[in-house]
Amino acid sequence: MSAGAVILETIARVREEVCALHAELTRYELVVWTAGNVSARVPGHDLMVIKPSGVSYQDLTPEQMVVTDLYGVPVDGDATGEWGNPELSPSSDTAAHAYVYRHMHEVGGVVHTHSTYATAWAARGEAIPCVLTMMSDEFGGSIPVGPFALIGDDSIGHGIVETLKNSHSPAVLMQNHGPFTIGKDAKSAVKAAVMCEEVARTVHIARQLGEPLAIDQGHIDSLYARYQNVYGQ
Ligand SMILES: [Zn+2]
């Protein structure tokens, strides 16, 4: 198969995958209306695939997913335009996703939602403390808060990267905004978004009745190491 045919096939596969994963955001009730987005890096290329702006979840198709470079600029392949990008703009959060791919080379997928409980913690600018063994497993500690940042330049992406590079957590709560999650692929990033909302809800409920008990850092570390060895990679 020619190099051109290989990349066409790869992009078609990533478009399918990214489109299908958006159904998980609605299945787990992490999004309303057109908010939220999933993206994936195109393996072996400086490209990413992301949800278009302003399309209802039920109407999303693989062909509508937008291929961009790692600066968020839509690309149509060579001069023939054979990748066939739709006449749709990429998600308004594309610059933040692209910044993450440029600065975190191990990341293959990024997800953003305004899921209710995680966003409630973000509204208070409060990290979710690691008080559950499943949090130790999945997040390796607390889920940190990133800085307040406005859309329109690299400040959201910069805030995500600066917060996550010093943390085991694949999730960051951008202050007054909501969670962004990362993974080795898009499916892992979606899982992190689902788990982030789950622990945000559980710890919130625990708080209503008292102060959740802390877990020793040593136990957090060993739970995380064990889980990542058994279930990681
Ligand atoms: Zn948002």
CSV table of C-alpha atoms and ligand atoms in Angstrom, one decimal:
chain,number,residue,atom,x,y,z
A,1,MET,CA,0.0,0.0,0.0
A,2,SER,CA,1.3,3.5,-0.8
A,3,ALA,CA,2.1,6.0,1.9
A,4,GLY,CA,-0.9,8.1,0.8
A,5,ALA,CA,-3.2,5.1,1.1
A,6,VAL,CA,-1.9,4.3,4.5
A,7,ILE,CA,-2.5,7.8,5.9
A,8,LEU,CA,-6.0,7.9,4.3
A,9,GLU,CA,-6.9,4.6,6.0
A,10,THR,CA,-5.4,5.8,9.3
A,11,ILE,CA,-7.3,9.0,9.3
A,12,ALA,CA,-10.5,7.2,8.4
A,13,ARG,CA,-10.0,4.9,11.4
A,14,VAL,CA,-9.2,7.7,13.8
A,15,ARG,CA,-12.3,9.6,12.6
A,16,GLU,CA,-14.5,6.5,13.3
A,17,GLU,CA,-12.9,6.1,16.8
A,18,VAL,CA,-13.3,9.8,17.8
A,19,CYS,CA,-16.9,9.9,16.5
A,20,ALA,CA,-17.8,6.8,18.4
A,21,LEU,CA,-16.3,7.9,21.6
A,22,HIS,CA,-18.5,11.0,21.7
A,23,ALA,CA,-21.4,8.7,22.4
A,24,GLU,CA,-19.7,7.8,25.7
A,25,LEU,CA,-19.9,11.4,26.8
A,26,THR,CA,-23.7,11.4,26.4
A,27,ARG,CA,-24.1,7.8,27.7
A,28,TYR,CA,-22.4,8.8,31.0
A,29,GLU,CA,-24.2,12.2,31.0
A,30,LEU,CA,-21.1,14.3,31.0
A,31,VAL,CA,-22.3,16.8,28.4
A,32,VAL,CA,-25.4,18.8,27.4
A,33,TRP,CA,-26.2,20.5,24.0
A,34,THR,CA,-23.0,20.7,21.9
A,35,ALA,CA,-20.6,21.2,24.8
A,36,GLY,CA,-17.6,18.9,25.3
A,37,ASN,CA,-15.2,17.3,22.9
A,38,VAL,CA,-12.9,14.4,22.2
A,39,SER,CA,-9.8,14.4,20.1
A,40,ALA,CA,-7.1,11.9,19.1
A,41,ARG,CA,-3.6,12.2,17.8
A,42,VAL,CA,-3.1,10.6,14.4
A,43,PRO,CA,-0.4,8.1,15.1
A,44,GLY,CA,2.8,8.8,13.3
A,45,HIS,CA,1.8,12.2,11.9
A,46,ASP,CA,1.7,15.7,13.3
A,47,LEU,CA,-2.1,15.7,13.0
A,48,MET,CA,-5.1,15.4,15.2
A,49,VAL,CA,-8.8,14.6,14.7
A,50,ILE,CA,-11.5,16.5,16.7
A,51,LYS,CA,-15.2,17.1,16.9
A,52,PRO,CA,-16.7,19.9,14.7
A,53,SER,CA,-18.1,23.0,16.3
A,54,GLY,CA,-21.9,23.3,16.8
A,55,VAL,CA,-23.2,19.8,15.8
A,56,SER,CA,-25.6,17.9,18.0
A,57,TYR,CA,-24.2,14.7,19.5
A,58,GLN,CA,-26.9,12.6,17.9
A,59,ASP,CA,-26.0,14.0,14.4
A,60,LEU,CA,-22.2,13.4,14.6
A,61,THR,CA,-20.7,11.2,11.8
A,62,PRO,CA,-17.1,10.1,11.2
A,63,GLU,CA,-16.9,12.2,8.1
A,64,GLN,CA,-17.7,15.4,10.1
A,65,MET,CA,-14.7,14.9,12.4
A,66,VAL,CA,-12.1,17.6,11.5
A,67,VAL,CA,-8.5,16.8,10.8
A,68,THR,CA,-6.1,19.6,11.9
A,69,ASP,CA,-2.4,20.1,12.4
A,70,LEU,CA,-1.0,20.4,15.9
A,71,TYR,CA,-1.7,24.1,15.9
A,72,GLY,CA,-5.4,23.5,15.3
A,73,VAL,CA,-5.5,24.6,11.7
A,74,PRO,CA,-7.7,22.3,9.5
A,75,VAL,CA,-5.8,20.5,6.8
A,76,ASP,CA,-7.0,18.7,3.7
A,77,GLY,CA,-4.0,16.6,2.9
A,78,ASP,CA,-2.2,17.3,-0.3
A,79,ALA,CA,-3.3,19.7,-3.0
A,80,THR,CA,-6.1,17.3,-4.1
A,81,GLY,CA,-7.8,17.7,-0.7
A,82,GLU,CA,-8.3,14.0,-0.5
A,83,TRP,CA,-8.9,13.8,3.2
A,84,GLY,CA,-12.1,15.7,2.5
A,85,ASN,CA,-12.5,17.9,5.6
A,86,PRO,CA,-16.1,18.9,6.0
A,87,GLU,CA,-17.2,22.5,5.7
A,88,LEU,CA,-17.3,22.6,9.5
A,89,SER,CA,-15.1,24.4,11.9
A,90,PRO,CA,-13.2,22.4,14.5
A,91,SER,CA,-14.4,22.6,18.1
A,92,SER,CA,-13.7,26.0,19.7
A,93,ASP,CA,-11.5,24.1,22.2
A,94,THR,CA,-9.2,22.9,19.4
A,95,ALA,CA,-6.3,25.2,20.4
A,96,ALA,CA,-6.2,23.8,23.9
A,97,HIS,CA,-6.1,20.2,22.6
A,98,ALA,CA,-3.4,21.1,20.0
A,99,TYR,CA,-1.3,22.7,22.7
A,100,VAL,CA,-1.4,19.5,24.8
A,101,TYR,CA,-0.3,17.3,21.8
A,102,ARG,CA,2.6,19.7,21.0
A,103,HIS,CA,3.9,19.7,24.6
A,104,MET,CA,3.0,16.2,25.9
A,105,HIS,CA,4.3,13.7,23.3
A,106,GLU,CA,3.0,10.7,25.3
A,107,VAL,CA,-0.5,11.9,25.0
A,108,GLY,CA,-2.7,10.3,22.3
A,109,GLY,CA,-6.1,11.6,23.3
A,110,VAL,CA,-7.7,14.6,25.0
A,111,VAL,CA,-11.2,15.1,26.4
A,112,HIS,CA,-13.1,18.1,27.7
A,113,THR,CA,-16.5,18.3,29.4
A,114,HIS,CA,-18.4,20.5,31.8
A,115,SER,CA,-19.6,17.4,33.8
A,116,THR,CA,-21.6,18.6,36.7
A,117,TYR,CA,-19.8,17.5,39.8
A,118,ALA,CA,-16.3,17.9,38.5
A,119,THR,CA,-17.2,21.4,37.3
A,120,ALA,CA,-18.7,22.2,40.7
A,121,TRP,CA,-15.2,21.5,42.2
A,122,ALA,CA,-13.7,23.7,39.5
A,123,ALA,CA,-16.1,26.5,40.3
A,124,ARG,CA,-14.7,26.5,43.9
A,125,GLY,CA,-11.2,26.1,42.6
A,126,GLU,CA,-10.8,23.2,44.9
A,127,ALA,CA,-8.7,20.1,44.1
A,128,ILE,CA,-10.6,16.7,44.7
A,129,PRO,CA,-8.7,15.1,47.6
A,130,CYS,CA,-7.6,11.5,47.2
A,131,VAL,CA,-9.9,9.8,49.7
A,132,LEU,CA,-10.9,6.7,47.7
A,133,THR,CA,-8.8,3.7,46.7
A,134,MET,CA,-10.2,4.0,43.1
A,135,MET,CA,-8.8,7.5,43.0
A,136,SER,CA,-5.4,6.2,44.1
A,137,ASP,CA,-5.6,3.6,41.3
A,138,GLU,CA,-6.8,5.9,38.5
A,139,PHE,CA,-5.4,9.3,39.5
A,140,GLY,CA,-2.4,8.5,41.8
A,141,GLY,CA,-3.4,11.3,44.1
A,142,SER,CA,-5.7,14.3,44.2
A,143,ILE,CA,-7.2,15.8,41.0
A,144,PRO,CA,-5.5,19.2,40.7
A,145,VAL,CA,-7.0,22.6,39.8
A,146,GLY,CA,-5.6,24.5,36.8
A,147,PRO,CA,-5.5,28.3,36.5
A,148,PHE,CA,-8.4,30.5,35.4
A,149,ALA,CA,-7.9,31.0,31.6
A,150,LEU,CA,-9.9,32.6,28.8
A,151,ILE,CA,-10.5,31.0,25.5
A,152,GLY,CA,-8.8,32.6,22.5
A,153,ASP,CA,-5.1,31.9,22.9
A,154,ASP,CA,-2.8,29.2,24.3
A,155,SER,CA,-3.6,30.0,28.0
A,156,ILE,CA,-6.0,27.1,28.5
A,157,GLY,CA,-3.6,24.6,26.9
A,158,HIS,CA,-0.6,26.1,28.8
A,159,GLY,CA,-2.6,25.8,32.1
A,160,ILE,CA,-3.5,22.2,31.4
A,161,VAL,CA,0.1,21.2,30.6
A,162,GLU,CA,1.7,23.1,33.5
A,163,THR,CA,-0.7,21.5,35.9
A,164,LEU,CA,-0.6,17.9,34.6
A,165,LYS,CA,3.2,17.6,34.1
A,166,ASN,CA,3.7,17.7,37.8
A,167,SER,CA,0.9,15.2,38.7
A,168,HIS,CA,0.1,11.6,38.2
A,169,SER,CA,-3.5,12.7,37.5
A,170,PRO,CA,-4.8,12.4,33.9
A,171,ALA,CA,-7.4,15.0,34.8
A,172,VAL,CA,-7.2,18.7,35.6
A,173,LEU,CA,-10.1,20.9,36.8
A,174,MET,CA,-9.6,24.2,35.0
A,175,GLN,CA,-10.8,26.8,37.5
A,176,ASN,CA,-14.3,28.2,36.9
A,177,HIS,CA,-14.5,26.0,33.8
A,178,GLY,CA,-14.4,22.3,34.0
A,179,PRO,CA,-12.3,19.1,33.5
A,180,PHE,CA,-9.8,18.4,30.7
A,181,THR,CA,-8.4,14.8,30.7
A,182,ILE,CA,-5.6,13.1,28.8
A,183,GLY,CA,-4.7,9.5,27.9
A,184,LYS,CA,-2.3,7.4,25.9
A,185,ASP,CA,-5.2,7.2,23.4
A,186,ALA,CA,-8.7,8.8,23.1
A,187,LYS,CA,-10.4,5.9,24.8
A,188,SER,CA,-8.2,6.3,27.9
A,189,ALA,CA,-8.9,10.1,28.0
A,190,VAL,CA,-12.6,9.3,27.9
A,191,LYS,CA,-12.3,6.8,30.7
A,192,ALA,CA,-10.5,9.5,32.8
A,193,ALA,CA,-13.3,11.9,32.1
A,194,VAL,CA,-15.9,9.3,33.3
A,195,MET,CA,-13.9,8.4,36.4
A,196,CYS,CA,-13.2,12.1,37.2
A,197,GLU,CA,-16.9,12.8,37.3
A,198,GLU,CA,-17.6,9.6,39.3
A,199,VAL,CA,-15.0,10.5,42.1
A,200,ALA,CA,-16.1,14.2,42.0
A,201,ARG,CA,-19.6,13.0,42.8
A,202,THR,CA,-18.7,10.5,45.4
A,203,VAL,CA,-16.3,12.8,47.3
A,204,HIS,CA,-18.9,15.6,47.1
A,205,ILE,CA,-21.6,13.3,48.7
A,206,ALA,CA,-19.1,12.1,51.4
A,207,ARG,CA,-18.5,15.8,52.3
A,208,GLN,CA,-22.2,16.3,53.0
A,209,LEU,CA,-22.1,14.0,56.0
A,210,GLY,CA,-18.6,14.7,57.4
A,211,GLU,CA,-15.0,14.9,56.5
A,212,PRO,CA,-13.7,12.1,54.3
A,213,LEU,CA,-10.7,10.2,55.7
A,214,ALA,CA,-7.4,10.8,54.1
A,215,ILE,CA,-5.3,7.9,52.7
A,216,ASP,CA,-1.6,7.7,53.6
A,217,GLN,CA,0.6,8.8,50.8
A,218,GLY,CA,2.5,5.5,51.0
A,219,HIS,CA,-0.8,3.6,50.4
A,220,ILE,CA,-1.8,5.9,47.5
A,221,ASP,CA,1.6,5.4,45.9
A,222,SER,CA,1.5,1.6,46.2
A,223,LEU,CA,-2.1,1.4,45.0
A,224,TYR,CA,-1.2,3.5,42.0
A,225,ALA,CA,1.9,1.5,41.2
A,226,ARG,CA,0.1,-1.8,41.4
A,227,TYR,CA,-2.9,-0.6,39.3
A,228,GLN,CA,-0.8,1.0,36.6
A,229,ASN,CA,1.3,-2.2,36.4
A,230,VAL,CA,-1.6,-4.6,36.2
A,231,TYR,CA,-4.0,-2.5,34.1
A,232,GLY,CA,-1.7,0.0,32.5
A,233,GLN,CA,-0.1,-0.4,29.1
B,1,ZN,ZN,-15.4,24.3,28.1
